[in-house]
Tab-separated table of C-alpha atoms (C1' of nucleotides) in Angstrom:
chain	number	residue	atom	x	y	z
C	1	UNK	CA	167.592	135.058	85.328
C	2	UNK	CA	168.457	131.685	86.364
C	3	UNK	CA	171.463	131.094	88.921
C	4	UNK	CA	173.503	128.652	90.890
C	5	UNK	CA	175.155	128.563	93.891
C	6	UNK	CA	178.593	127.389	93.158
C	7	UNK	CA	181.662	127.543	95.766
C	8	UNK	CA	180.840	130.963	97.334
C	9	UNK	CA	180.198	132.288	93.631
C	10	UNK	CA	176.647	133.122	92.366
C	11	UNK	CA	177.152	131.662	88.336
C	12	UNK	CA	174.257	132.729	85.993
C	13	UNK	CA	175.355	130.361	83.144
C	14	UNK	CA	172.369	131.602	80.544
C	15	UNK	CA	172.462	135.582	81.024
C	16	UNK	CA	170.486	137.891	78.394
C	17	UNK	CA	171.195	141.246	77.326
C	18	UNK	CA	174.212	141.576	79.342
C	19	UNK	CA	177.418	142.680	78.662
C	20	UNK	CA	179.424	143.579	82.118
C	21	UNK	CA	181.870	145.494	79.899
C	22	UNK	CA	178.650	147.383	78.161
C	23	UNK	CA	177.380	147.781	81.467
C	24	UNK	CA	180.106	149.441	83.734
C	25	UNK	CA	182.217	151.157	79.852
C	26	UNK	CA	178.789	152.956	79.046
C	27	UNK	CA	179.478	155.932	81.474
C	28	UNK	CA	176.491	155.371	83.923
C	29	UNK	CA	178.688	154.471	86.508
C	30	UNK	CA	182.085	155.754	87.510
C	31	UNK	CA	182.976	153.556	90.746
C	32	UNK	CA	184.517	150.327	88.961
C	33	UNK	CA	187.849	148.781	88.019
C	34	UNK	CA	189.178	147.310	85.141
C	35	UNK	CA	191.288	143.528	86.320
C	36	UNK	CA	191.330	141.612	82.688
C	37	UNK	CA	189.455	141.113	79.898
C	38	UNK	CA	185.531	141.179	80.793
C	39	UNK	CA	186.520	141.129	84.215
C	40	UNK	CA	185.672	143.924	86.208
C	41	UNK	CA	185.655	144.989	90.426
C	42	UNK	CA	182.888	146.907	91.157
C	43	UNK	CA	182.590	149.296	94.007
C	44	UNK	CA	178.739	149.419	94.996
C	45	UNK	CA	176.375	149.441	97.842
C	46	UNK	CA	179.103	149.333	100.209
C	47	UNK	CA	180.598	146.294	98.975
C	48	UNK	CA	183.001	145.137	96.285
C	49	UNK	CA	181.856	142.636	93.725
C	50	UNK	CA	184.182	140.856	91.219
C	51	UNK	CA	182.300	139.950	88.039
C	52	UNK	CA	183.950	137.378	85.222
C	53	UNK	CA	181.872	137.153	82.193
C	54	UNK	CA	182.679	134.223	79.624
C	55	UNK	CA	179.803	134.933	76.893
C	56	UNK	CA	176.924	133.971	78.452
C	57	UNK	CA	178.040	132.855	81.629
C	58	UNK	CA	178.223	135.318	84.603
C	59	UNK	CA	180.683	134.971	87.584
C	60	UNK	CA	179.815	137.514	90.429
C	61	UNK	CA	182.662	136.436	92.695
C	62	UNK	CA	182.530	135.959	96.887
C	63	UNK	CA	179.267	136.764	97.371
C	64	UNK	CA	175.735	135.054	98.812
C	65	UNK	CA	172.953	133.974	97.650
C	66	UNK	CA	170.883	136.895	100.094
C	67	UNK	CA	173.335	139.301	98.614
C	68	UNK	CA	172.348	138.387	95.124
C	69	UNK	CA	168.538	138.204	95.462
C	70	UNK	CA	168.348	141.026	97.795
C	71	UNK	CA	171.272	143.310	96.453
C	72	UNK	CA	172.977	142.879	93.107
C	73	UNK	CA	169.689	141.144	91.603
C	74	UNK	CA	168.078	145.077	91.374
C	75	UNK	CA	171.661	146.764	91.431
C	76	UNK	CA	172.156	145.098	87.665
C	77	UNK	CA	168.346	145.329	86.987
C	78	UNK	CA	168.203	141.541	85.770
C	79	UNK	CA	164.118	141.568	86.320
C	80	UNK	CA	163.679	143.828	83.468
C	81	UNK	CA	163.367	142.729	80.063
C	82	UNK	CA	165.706	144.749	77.656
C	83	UNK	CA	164.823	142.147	75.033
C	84	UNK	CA	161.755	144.081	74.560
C	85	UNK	CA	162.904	147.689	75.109
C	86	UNK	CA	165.629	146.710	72.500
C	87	UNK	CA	162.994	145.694	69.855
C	88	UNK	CA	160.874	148.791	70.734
C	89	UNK	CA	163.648	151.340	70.194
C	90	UNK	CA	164.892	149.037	67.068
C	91	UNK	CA	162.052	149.430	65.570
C	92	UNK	CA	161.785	153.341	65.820
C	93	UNK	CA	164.670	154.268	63.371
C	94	UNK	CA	167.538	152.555	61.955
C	95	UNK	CA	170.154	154.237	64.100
C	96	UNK	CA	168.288	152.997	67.520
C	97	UNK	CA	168.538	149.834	65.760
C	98	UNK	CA	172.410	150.184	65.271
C	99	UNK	CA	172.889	151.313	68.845
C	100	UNK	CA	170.839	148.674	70.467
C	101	UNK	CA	172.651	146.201	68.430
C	102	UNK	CA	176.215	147.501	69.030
C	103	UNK	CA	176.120	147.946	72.581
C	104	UNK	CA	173.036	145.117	73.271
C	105	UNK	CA	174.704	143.944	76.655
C	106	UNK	CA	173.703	147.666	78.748
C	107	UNK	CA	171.409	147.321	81.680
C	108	UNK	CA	170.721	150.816	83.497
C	109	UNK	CA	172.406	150.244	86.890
C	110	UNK	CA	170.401	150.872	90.092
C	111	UNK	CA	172.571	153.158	91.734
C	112	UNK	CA	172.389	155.356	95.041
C	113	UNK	CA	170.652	158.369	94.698
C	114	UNK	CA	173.058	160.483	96.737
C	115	UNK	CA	176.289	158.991	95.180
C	116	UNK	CA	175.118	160.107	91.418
C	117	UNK	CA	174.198	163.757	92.393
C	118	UNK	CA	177.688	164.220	94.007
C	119	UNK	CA	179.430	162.057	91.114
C	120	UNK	CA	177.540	163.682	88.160
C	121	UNK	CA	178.013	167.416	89.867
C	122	UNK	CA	181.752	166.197	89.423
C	123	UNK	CA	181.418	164.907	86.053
C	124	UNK	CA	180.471	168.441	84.665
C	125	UNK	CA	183.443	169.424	81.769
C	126	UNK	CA	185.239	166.948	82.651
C	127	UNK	CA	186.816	163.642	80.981
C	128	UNK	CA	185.387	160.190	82.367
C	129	UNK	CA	188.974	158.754	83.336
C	130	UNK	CA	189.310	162.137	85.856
C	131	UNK	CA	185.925	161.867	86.781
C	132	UNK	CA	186.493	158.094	88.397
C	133	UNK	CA	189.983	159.740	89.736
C	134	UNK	CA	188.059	162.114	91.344
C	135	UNK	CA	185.299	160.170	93.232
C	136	UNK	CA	188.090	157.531	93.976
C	137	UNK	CA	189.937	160.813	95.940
C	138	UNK	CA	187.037	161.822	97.959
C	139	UNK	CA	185.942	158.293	98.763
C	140	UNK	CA	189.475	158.024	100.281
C	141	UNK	CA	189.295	161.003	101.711
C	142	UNK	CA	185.413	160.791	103.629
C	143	UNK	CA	183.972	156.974	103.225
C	144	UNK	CA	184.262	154.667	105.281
C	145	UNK	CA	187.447	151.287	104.362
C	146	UNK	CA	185.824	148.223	102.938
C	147	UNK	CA	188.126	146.336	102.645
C	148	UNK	CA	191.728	145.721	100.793
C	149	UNK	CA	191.749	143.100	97.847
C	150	UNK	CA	194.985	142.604	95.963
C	151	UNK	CA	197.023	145.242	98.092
C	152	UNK	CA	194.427	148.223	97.338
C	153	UNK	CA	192.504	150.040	99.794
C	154	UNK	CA	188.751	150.254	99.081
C	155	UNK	CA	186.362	152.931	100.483
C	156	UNK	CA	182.860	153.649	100.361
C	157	UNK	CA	181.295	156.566	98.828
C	158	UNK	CA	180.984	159.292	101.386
C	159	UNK	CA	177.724	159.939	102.758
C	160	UNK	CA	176.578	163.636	103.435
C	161	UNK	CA	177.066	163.000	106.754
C	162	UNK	CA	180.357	162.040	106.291
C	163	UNK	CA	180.912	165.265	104.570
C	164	UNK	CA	179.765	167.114	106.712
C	165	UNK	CA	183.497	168.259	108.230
C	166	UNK	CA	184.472	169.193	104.584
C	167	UNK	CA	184.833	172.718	104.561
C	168	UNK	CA	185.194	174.352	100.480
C	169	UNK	CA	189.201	174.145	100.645
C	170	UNK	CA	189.337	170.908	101.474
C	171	UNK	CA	187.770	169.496	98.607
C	172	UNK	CA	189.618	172.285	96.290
C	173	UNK	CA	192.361	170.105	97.779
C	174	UNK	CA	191.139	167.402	96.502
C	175	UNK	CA	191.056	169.346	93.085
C	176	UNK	CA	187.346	169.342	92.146
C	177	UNK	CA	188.027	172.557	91.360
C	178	UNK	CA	185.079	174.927	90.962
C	179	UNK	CA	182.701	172.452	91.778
C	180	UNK	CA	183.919	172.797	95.274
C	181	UNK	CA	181.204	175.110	96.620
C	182	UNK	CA	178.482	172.952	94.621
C	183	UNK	CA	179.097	169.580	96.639
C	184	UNK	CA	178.550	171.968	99.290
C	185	UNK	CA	175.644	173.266	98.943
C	186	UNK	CA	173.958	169.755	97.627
C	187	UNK	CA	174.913	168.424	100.878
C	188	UNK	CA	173.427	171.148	103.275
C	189	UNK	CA	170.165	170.973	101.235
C	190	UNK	CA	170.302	167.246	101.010
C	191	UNK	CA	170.991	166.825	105.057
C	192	UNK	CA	168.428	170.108	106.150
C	193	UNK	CA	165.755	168.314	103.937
C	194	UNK	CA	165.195	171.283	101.099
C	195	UNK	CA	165.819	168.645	98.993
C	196	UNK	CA	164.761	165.145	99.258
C	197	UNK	CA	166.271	162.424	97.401
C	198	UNK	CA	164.119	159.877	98.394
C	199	UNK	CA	160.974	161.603	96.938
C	200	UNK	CA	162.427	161.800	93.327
C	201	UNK	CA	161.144	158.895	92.331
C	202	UNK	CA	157.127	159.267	93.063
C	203	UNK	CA	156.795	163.433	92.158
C	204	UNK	CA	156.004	164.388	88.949
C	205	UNK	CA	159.239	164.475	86.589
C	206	UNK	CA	159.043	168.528	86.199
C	207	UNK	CA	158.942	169.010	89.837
C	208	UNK	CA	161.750	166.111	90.931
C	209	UNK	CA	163.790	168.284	88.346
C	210	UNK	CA	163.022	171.078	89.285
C	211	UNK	CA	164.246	170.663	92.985
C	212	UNK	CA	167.153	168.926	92.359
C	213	UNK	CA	168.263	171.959	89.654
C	214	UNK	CA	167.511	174.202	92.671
C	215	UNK	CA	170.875	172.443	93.932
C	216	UNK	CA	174.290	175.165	92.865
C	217	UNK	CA	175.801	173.233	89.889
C	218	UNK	CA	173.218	170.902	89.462
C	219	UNK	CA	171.163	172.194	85.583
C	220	UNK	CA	169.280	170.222	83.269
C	221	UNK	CA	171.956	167.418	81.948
C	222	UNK	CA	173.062	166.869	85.885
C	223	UNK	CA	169.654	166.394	87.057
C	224	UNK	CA	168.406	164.520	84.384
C	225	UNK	CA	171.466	161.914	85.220
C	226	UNK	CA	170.313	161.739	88.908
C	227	UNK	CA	166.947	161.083	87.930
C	228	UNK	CA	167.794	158.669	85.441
C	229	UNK	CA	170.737	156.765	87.140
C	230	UNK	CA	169.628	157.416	90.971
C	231	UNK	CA	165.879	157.895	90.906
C	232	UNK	CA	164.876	155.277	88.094
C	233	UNK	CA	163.529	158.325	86.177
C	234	UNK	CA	163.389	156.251	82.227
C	235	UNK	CA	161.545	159.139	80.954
C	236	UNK	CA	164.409	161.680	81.125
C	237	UNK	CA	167.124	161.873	78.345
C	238	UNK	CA	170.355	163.545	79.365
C	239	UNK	CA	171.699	165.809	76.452
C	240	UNK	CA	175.824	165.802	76.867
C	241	UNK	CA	178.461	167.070	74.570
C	242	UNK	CA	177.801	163.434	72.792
C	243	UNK	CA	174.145	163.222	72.971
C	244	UNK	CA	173.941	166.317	71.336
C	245	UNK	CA	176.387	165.976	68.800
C	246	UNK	CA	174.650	162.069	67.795
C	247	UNK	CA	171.494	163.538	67.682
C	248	UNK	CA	172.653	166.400	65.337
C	249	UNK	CA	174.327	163.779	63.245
C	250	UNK	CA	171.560	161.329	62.812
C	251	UNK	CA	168.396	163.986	63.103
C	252	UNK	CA	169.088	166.988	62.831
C	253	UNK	CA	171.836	167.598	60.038
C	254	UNK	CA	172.763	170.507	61.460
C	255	UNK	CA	173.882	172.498	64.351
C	256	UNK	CA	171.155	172.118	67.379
C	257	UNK	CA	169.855	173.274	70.335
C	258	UNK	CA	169.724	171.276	73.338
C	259	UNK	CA	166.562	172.227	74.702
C	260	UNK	CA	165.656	171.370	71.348
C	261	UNK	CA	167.095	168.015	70.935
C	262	UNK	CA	166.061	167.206	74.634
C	263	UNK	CA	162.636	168.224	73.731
C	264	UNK	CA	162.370	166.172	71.015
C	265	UNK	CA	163.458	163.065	72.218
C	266	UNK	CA	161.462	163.266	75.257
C	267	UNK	CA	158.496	163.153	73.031
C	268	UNK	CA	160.078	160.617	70.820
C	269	UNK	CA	160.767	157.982	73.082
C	270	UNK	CA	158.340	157.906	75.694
C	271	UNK	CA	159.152	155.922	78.940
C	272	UNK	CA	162.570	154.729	77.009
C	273	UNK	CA	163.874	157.587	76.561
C	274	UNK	CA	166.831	157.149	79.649
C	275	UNK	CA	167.619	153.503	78.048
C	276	UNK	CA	167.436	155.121	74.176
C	277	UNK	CA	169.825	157.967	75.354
C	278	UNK	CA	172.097	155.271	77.106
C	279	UNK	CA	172.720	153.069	74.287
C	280	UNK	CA	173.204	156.168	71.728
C	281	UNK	CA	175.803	157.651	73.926
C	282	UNK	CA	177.567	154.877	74.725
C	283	UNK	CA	177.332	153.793	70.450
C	284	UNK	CA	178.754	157.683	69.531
C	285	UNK	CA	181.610	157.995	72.459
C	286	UNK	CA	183.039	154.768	71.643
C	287	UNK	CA	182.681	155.332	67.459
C	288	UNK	CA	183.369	159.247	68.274
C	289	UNK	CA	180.302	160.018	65.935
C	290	UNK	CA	179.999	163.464	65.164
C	291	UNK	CA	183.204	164.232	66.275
C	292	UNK	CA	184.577	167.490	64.041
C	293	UNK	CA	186.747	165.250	61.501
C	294	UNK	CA	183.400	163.140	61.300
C	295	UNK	CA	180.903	165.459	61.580
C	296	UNK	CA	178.034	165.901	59.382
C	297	UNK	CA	179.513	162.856	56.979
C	298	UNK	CA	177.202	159.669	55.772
V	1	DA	C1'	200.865	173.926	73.081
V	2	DG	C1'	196.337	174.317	72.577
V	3	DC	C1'	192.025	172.147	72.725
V	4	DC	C1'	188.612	169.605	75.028
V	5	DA	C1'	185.918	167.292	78.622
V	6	DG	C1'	178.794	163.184	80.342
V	7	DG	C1'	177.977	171.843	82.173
V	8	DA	C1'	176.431	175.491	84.781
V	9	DA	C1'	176.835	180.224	86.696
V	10	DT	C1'	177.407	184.729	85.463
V	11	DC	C1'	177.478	188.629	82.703
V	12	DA	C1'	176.206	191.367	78.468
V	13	DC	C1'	172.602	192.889	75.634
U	1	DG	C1'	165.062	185.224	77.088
U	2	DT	C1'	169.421	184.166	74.233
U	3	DG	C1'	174.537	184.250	73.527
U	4	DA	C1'	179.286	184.624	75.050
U	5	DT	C1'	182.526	184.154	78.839
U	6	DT	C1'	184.396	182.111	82.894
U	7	DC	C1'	185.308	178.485	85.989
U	8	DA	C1'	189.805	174.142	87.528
U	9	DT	C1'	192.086	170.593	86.208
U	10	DG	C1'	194.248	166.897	83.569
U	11	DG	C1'	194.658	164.103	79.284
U	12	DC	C1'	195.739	163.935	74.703
DNA sequence: AGCCAGGAATCAC
DNA sequence: GTGATTCATGGC
């Protein structure tokens, strides 16, 4: 996408297929904060971005033009061409087209490998709102200040080195709760190598899976999320609560399996998959499709 | 107040 | 192997 270097701001004045609200609302991402209307702070890659979006025109806020190229550039994925992954999925059912159309501004974040494991092993029965209250606490807690902007204290994400003091009632203290002794044990297999993150991307999907689900806490919805959101994994396709109950709604017409629906889409969607599961969850949380008083109608 | 949440481990058969 | 129960916590 085209930029310009205006007053310390990079301003993209033409963007495509982008939507920052789309992008950070769509539950991919848990690290960002709210300040007006399309105008978000994001916490990412150990910096804090501002982003002001005015229809087409994109404002990311106090930063360089290395920054951009080198950094945010592949952190919002604007090389890839959604235009064409839209059509593709569009043209596979009606309801892809719906989704695609609804929310047509998500781009699949390039996040940190480590920080999704630890943020989607958090994210397990829980609501999104605690989940970003949660990984706000324990950045606090173990990363390392940024910076403060507006009279609020920014942090890192912790790395598992910087965890490495937390002992299992310390972070029950933090009140992840059960998930305590899982952030655990993904960070002494992440930092004695049993597991390594940085392979996930090159092995063969069934085996990346399989190690990371070798990780306490960590089954097929949580690894599938690392893999899709920290490994660039587009063949995966997390089944949540929603997922599943979309999927029943628009496919299945009845009560369903996951492995089942998981199955199934796999095969379905090919190498989209991760984006087709992104845009249908993010379509069915915010219109609460298949949600009990809905379920099973039109 | 009771139900539910971007689930997974554990137990019962 | 499948199905039910348990786990901690907060929002609605």
């Amino acid at each position: 996408m085209e930029y310009i270097v205006d007053r310390g701001n990079i301003v993209i004045h033409s963007a495509s297929d982008f939507d920052i609200e789309h992008i950070l609302e769509c539950g991919q991402c848990f690290r960002f904060y709210k300040i007006g209307e399309k105008n978000y702070r994001v916490i990412a890659q150990s910096r804090i971005l501002e982003v002001t979006q005015m229809h087409k025109k994109v404002i990311l806020h106090h930063t360089t033009e290395e920054d951009f190229l080198h950094i945010w550039r592949t952190y919002f994925d604007l090389k890839r061409d959604y235009s064409a992954i839209k059509q593709k999925l569009g043209k596979m059912n009606q309801h892809l087209q719906c989704a695609v159309t609804e929310k047509s501004g998500i781009r699949l974040l390039q996040q940190d490998t480590w920080e999704t494991l630890i943020s989607f092993i958090i994210s397990q029965n829980k609501h999104i709102t605690h989940i970003k209250q949660l990984i706000e606490d324990l950045s606090k807690a173990y990363g390392t200040y940024i910076a403060t902007v507006d009279g609020v204290n920014y942090y890192t994400f912790p790395t598992a080195m910087q965890l490495s003091s937390a002992k299992e009632k310390d972070l029950r203290a933090l009140k992840v709760g059960f998930r305590a002794p899982y952030i655990i044990d993904a960070r002494e297999k992440v930092l004695k190598g049993e597991v390594d993150l940085n392979a996930l991307g090159d092995r063969p999907i069934d085996d990346a899976k399989r190690d990371l689900m070798t990780i306490k806490g960590v089954g097929p919805k949580v690894a599938d999320c690392v893999l899709l959101f920290g490994a660039m994994r587009y063949e995966v396709f997390p089944v949540d609560v929603w997922v599943k109950r979309v999927m029943e709604h628009f496919y299945f017409n009845e009560e369903t399996k996951i492995n089942l629906i998981h199955d199934y889409a796999m095969k379905a969607y090919g190498d989209l998959a991760g984006f087709a599961q992104q845009y249908l969850f993010y379509y069915a949380r915010d219109f609460q499709i298949g949600k009990r008083k809905n379920s099973m109608e039109t």
